[in-house]
Tab-separated table of C-alpha atoms in Angstrom:
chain	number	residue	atom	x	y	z
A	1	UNK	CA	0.000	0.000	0.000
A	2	UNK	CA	1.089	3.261	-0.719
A	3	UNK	CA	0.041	6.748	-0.560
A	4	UNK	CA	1.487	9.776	-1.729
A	5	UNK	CA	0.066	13.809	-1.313
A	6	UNK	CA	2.170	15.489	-3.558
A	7	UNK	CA	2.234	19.080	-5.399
A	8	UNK	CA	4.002	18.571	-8.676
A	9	UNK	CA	2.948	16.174	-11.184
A	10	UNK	CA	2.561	11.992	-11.331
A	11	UNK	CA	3.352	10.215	-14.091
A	12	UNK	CA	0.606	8.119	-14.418
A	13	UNK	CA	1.788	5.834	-16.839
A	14	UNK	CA	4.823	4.628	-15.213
A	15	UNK	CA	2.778	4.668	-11.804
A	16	UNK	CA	0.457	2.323	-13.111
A	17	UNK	CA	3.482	0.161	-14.518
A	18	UNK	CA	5.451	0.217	-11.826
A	19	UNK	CA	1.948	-0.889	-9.677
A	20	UNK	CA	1.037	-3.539	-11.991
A	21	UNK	CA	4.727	-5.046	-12.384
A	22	UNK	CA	6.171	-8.151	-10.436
A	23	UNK	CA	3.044	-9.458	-9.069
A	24	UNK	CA	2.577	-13.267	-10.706
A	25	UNK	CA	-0.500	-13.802	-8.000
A	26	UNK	CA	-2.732	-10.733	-9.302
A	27	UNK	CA	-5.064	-11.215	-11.596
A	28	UNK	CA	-6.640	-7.688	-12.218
A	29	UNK	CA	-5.834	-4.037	-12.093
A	30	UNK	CA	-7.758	-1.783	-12.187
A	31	UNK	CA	-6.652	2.510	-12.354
A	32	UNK	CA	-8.866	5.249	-12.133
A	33	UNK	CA	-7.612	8.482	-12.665
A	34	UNK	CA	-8.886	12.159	-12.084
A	35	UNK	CA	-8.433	15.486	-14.590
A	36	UNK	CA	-9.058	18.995	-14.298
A	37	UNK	CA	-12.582	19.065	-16.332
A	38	UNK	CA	-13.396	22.215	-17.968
A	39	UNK	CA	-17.042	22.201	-18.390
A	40	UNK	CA	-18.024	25.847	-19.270
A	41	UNK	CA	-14.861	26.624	-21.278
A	42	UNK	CA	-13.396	29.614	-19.375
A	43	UNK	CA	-11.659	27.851	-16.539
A	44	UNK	CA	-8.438	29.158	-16.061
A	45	UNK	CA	-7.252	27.017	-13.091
A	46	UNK	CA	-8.446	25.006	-10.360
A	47	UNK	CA	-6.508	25.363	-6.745
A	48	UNK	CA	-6.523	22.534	-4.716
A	49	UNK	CA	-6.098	23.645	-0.644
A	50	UNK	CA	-5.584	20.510	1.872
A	51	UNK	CA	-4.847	20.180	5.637
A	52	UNK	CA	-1.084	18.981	5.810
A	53	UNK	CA	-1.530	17.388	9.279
A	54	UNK	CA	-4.300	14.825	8.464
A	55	UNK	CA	-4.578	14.341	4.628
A	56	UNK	CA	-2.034	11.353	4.150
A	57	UNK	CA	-3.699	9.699	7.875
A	58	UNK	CA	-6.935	10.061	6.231
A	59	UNK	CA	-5.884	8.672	2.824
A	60	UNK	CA	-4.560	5.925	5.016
A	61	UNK	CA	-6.843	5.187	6.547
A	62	UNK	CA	-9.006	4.911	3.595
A	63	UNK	CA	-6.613	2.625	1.898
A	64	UNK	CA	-6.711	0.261	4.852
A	65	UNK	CA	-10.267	0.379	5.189
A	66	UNK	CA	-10.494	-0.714	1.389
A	67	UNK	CA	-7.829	-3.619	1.753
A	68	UNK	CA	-9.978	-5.268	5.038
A	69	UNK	CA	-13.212	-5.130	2.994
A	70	UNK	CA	-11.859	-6.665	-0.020
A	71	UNK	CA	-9.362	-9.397	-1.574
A	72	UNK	CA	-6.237	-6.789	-1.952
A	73	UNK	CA	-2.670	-7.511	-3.295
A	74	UNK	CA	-1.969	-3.826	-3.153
A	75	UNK	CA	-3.264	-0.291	-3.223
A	76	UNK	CA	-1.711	2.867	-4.625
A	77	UNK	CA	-2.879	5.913	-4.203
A	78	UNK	CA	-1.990	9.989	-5.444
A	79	UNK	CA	-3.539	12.916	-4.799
A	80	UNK	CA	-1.825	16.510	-5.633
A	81	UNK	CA	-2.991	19.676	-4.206
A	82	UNK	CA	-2.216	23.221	-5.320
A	83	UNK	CA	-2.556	24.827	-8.811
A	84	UNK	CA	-3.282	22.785	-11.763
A	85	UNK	CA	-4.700	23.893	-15.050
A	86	UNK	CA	-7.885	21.945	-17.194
A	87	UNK	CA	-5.897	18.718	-18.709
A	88	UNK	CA	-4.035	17.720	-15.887
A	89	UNK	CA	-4.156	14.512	-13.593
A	90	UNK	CA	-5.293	15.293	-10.107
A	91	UNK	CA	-5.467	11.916	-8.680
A	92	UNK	CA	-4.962	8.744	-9.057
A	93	UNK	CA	-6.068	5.289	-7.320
A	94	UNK	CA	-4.775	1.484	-8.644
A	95	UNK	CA	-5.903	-1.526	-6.907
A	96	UNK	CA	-4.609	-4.877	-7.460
A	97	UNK	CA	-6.373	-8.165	-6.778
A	98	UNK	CA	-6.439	-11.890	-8.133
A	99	UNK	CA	-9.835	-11.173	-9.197
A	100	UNK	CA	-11.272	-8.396	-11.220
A	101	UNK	CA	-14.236	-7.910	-9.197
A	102	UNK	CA	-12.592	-7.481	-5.747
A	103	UNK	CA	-10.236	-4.479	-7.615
A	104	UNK	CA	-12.739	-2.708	-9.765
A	105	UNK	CA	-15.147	-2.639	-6.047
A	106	UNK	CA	-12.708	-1.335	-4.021
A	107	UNK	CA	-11.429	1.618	-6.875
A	108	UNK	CA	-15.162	2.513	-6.748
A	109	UNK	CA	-14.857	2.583	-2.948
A	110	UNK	CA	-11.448	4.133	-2.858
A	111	UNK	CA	-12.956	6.946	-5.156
A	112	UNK	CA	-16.265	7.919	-3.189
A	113	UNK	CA	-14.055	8.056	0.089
A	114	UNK	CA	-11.572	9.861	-1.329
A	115	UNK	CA	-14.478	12.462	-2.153
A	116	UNK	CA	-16.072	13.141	0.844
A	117	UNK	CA	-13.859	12.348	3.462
A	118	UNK	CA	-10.263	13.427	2.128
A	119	UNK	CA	-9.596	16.836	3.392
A	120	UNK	CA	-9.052	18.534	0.029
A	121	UNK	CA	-11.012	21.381	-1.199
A	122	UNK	CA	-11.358	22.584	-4.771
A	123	UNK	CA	-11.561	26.396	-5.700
A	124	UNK	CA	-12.262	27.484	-9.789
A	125	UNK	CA	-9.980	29.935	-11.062
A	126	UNK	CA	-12.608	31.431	-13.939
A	127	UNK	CA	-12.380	34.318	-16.156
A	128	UNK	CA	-15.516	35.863	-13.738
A	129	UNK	CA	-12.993	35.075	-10.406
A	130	UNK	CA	-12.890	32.262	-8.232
A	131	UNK	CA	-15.474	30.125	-6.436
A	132	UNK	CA	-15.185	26.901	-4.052
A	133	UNK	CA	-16.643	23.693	-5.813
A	134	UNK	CA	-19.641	22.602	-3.326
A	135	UNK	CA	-20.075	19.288	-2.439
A	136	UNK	CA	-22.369	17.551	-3.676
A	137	UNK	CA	-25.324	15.475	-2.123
A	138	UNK	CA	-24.770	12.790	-4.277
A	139	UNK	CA	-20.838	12.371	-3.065
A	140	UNK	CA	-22.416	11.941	0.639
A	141	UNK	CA	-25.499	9.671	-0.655
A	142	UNK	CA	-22.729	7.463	-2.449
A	143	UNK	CA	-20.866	6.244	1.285
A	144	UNK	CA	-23.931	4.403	2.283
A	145	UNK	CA	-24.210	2.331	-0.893
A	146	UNK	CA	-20.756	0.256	1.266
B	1	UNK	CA	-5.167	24.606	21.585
B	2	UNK	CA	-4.915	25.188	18.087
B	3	UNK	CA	-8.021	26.437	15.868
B	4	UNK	CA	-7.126	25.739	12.024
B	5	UNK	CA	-9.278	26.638	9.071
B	6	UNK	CA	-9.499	25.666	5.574
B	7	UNK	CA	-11.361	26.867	2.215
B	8	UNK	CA	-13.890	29.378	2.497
B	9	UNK	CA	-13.740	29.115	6.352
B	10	UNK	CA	-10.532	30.295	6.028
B	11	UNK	CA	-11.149	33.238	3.470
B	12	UNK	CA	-13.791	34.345	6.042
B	13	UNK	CA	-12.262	34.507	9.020
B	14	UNK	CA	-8.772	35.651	7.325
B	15	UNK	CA	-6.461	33.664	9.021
B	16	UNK	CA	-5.430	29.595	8.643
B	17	UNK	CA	-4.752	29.083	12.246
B	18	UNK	CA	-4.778	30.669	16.109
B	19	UNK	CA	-3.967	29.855	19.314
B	20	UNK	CA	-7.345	29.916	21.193
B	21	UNK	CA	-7.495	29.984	25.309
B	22	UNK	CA	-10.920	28.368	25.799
B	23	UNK	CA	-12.878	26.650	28.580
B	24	UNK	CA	-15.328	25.120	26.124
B	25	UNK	CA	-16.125	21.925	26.604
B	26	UNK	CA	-17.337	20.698	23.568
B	27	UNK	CA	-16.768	21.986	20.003
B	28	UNK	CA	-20.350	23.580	19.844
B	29	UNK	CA	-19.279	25.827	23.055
B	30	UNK	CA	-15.888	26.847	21.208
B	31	UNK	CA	-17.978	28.085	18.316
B	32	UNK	CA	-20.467	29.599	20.490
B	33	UNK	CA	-17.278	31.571	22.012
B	34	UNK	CA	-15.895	32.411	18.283
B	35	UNK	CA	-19.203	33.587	17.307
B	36	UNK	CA	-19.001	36.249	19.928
B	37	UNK	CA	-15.600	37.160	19.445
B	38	UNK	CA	-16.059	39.129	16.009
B	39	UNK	CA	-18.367	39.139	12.741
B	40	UNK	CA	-16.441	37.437	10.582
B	41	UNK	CA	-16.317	34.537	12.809
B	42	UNK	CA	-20.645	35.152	12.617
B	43	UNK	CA	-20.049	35.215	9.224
B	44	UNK	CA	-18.079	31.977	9.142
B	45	UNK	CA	-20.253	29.878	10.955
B	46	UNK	CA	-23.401	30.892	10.640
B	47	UNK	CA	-24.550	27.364	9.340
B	48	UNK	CA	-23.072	25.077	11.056
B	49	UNK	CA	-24.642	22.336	8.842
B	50	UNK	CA	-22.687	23.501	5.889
B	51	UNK	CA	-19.761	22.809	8.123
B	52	UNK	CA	-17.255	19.822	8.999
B	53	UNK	CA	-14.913	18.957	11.925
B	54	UNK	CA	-11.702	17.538	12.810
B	55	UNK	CA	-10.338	16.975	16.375
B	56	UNK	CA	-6.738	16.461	16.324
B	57	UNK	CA	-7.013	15.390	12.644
B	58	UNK	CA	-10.138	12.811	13.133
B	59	UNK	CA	-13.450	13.575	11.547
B	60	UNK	CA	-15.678	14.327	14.704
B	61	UNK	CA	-18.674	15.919	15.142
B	62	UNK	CA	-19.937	19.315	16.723
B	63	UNK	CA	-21.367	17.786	19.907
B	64	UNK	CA	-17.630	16.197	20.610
B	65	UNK	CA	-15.715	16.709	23.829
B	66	UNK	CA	-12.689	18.849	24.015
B	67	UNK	CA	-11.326	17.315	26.612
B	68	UNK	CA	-7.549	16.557	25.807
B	69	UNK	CA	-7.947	17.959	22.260
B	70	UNK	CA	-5.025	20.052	21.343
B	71	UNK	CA	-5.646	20.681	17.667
B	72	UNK	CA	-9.720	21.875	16.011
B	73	UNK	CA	-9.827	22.587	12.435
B	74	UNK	CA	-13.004	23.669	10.552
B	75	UNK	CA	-13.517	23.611	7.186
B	76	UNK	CA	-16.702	23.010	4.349
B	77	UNK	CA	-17.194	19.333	3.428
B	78	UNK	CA	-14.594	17.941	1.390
B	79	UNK	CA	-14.445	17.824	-2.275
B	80	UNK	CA	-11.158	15.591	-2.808
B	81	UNK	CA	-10.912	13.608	-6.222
């Protein structure tokens, strides 16, 4: 298991390589990976703010949580914070697992965690100014489904 | 103990951390204090449902004990991902 809160950038295809190599008893991988969406066309920038103290416990914790409720070989997970403009990787999660079920579950469990109880917040750098991205109800409603 | 805050909490109250003397004894009764302190603290919590909280880097909730808790941090709910 391994977790990493980072500023610069991940590479995510040699993350994912390096995850998936020199494991003869896994089965699946499975990767998901998160971008800076421009919806509207005029985002400039998104800023992502996090609390130093507990984000890497919390991711932890997270990642722990995910490898006691399913079949795990290993879990990797990134998360940046700070500037980043639309295009770029934010995030990523890989889970491995001898079976493909077991790893595509827990990425889908790994992912609505890492939404609503990660401390990172997102802020929209538009053309208008800045706003915070509220959470949604959905993000909350999506914990009770595990 | 410490008092951090994060996000729009943060850009509210104008500062990311203090040092707060306080005889609260749970985290409702610290924001009760904060709230009286100044208006932009008003202005910061003036729903607390549209707020979250950490004691000493745990997800608690407002009706927690302070009791032993050196670091509170207060921020919106999360939007990681």
């Amino acid at each position: 298991m391994r977790v990493a809160v980072q500023e610069q950038p991940f590479d995510f295809g040699a993350e994912a390589a390096a995850f998936a190599a020199g494991r003869h008893d896994m089965g699946a991988v499975v990767t998901f990976t998160g971008i800076v969406r421009d919806t509207a066309g005029d985002l400039a920038a998104m800023e992502i703010e996090h609390y130093p103290g507990m984000t890497a416990k919390a991711l932890e914790k997270i990642a722990a949580e995910a490898s006691t409720r399913w079949s795990l070989g290993d879990v990797l997970v990134i998360h940046r914070y700070g500037r980043m403009v639309p295009g770029e990787m934010i995030m990523m999660v890989a889970t491995a697992a001898p079976h493909r079920v077991d790893a595509f579950e827990a990425a889908e469990f790994l992912m609505d965690y890492l939404k609503s109880r990660a401390p990172f917040w997102k802020k929209e750098i538009g053309a208008d100014g800045a706003e915070w991205v509220a959470a949604k109800d959905a993000d909350e409603d999506a914990l009770t489904r595990w | 103990m410490d008092v951090l805050y994060f996000a729009w909490v943060r850009e509210r109250i104008g500062i990311p951390k203090e040092t707060v003397e306080t005889q609260a004894s749970t985290v409702t009764e610290l924001v009760a204090e904060l709230i009286a302190r100044e208006d932009r603290y008003a202005a910061a919590f003036a729903d607390i449902s549209a707020l979250r909280v950490a004691l000493d880097q745990e997800l608690s909730d407002f009706d927690a004990s302070l009791t032993g808790v050196r670091e509170v941090a207060f921020f919106p709910p999360m939007t990681g991902g």
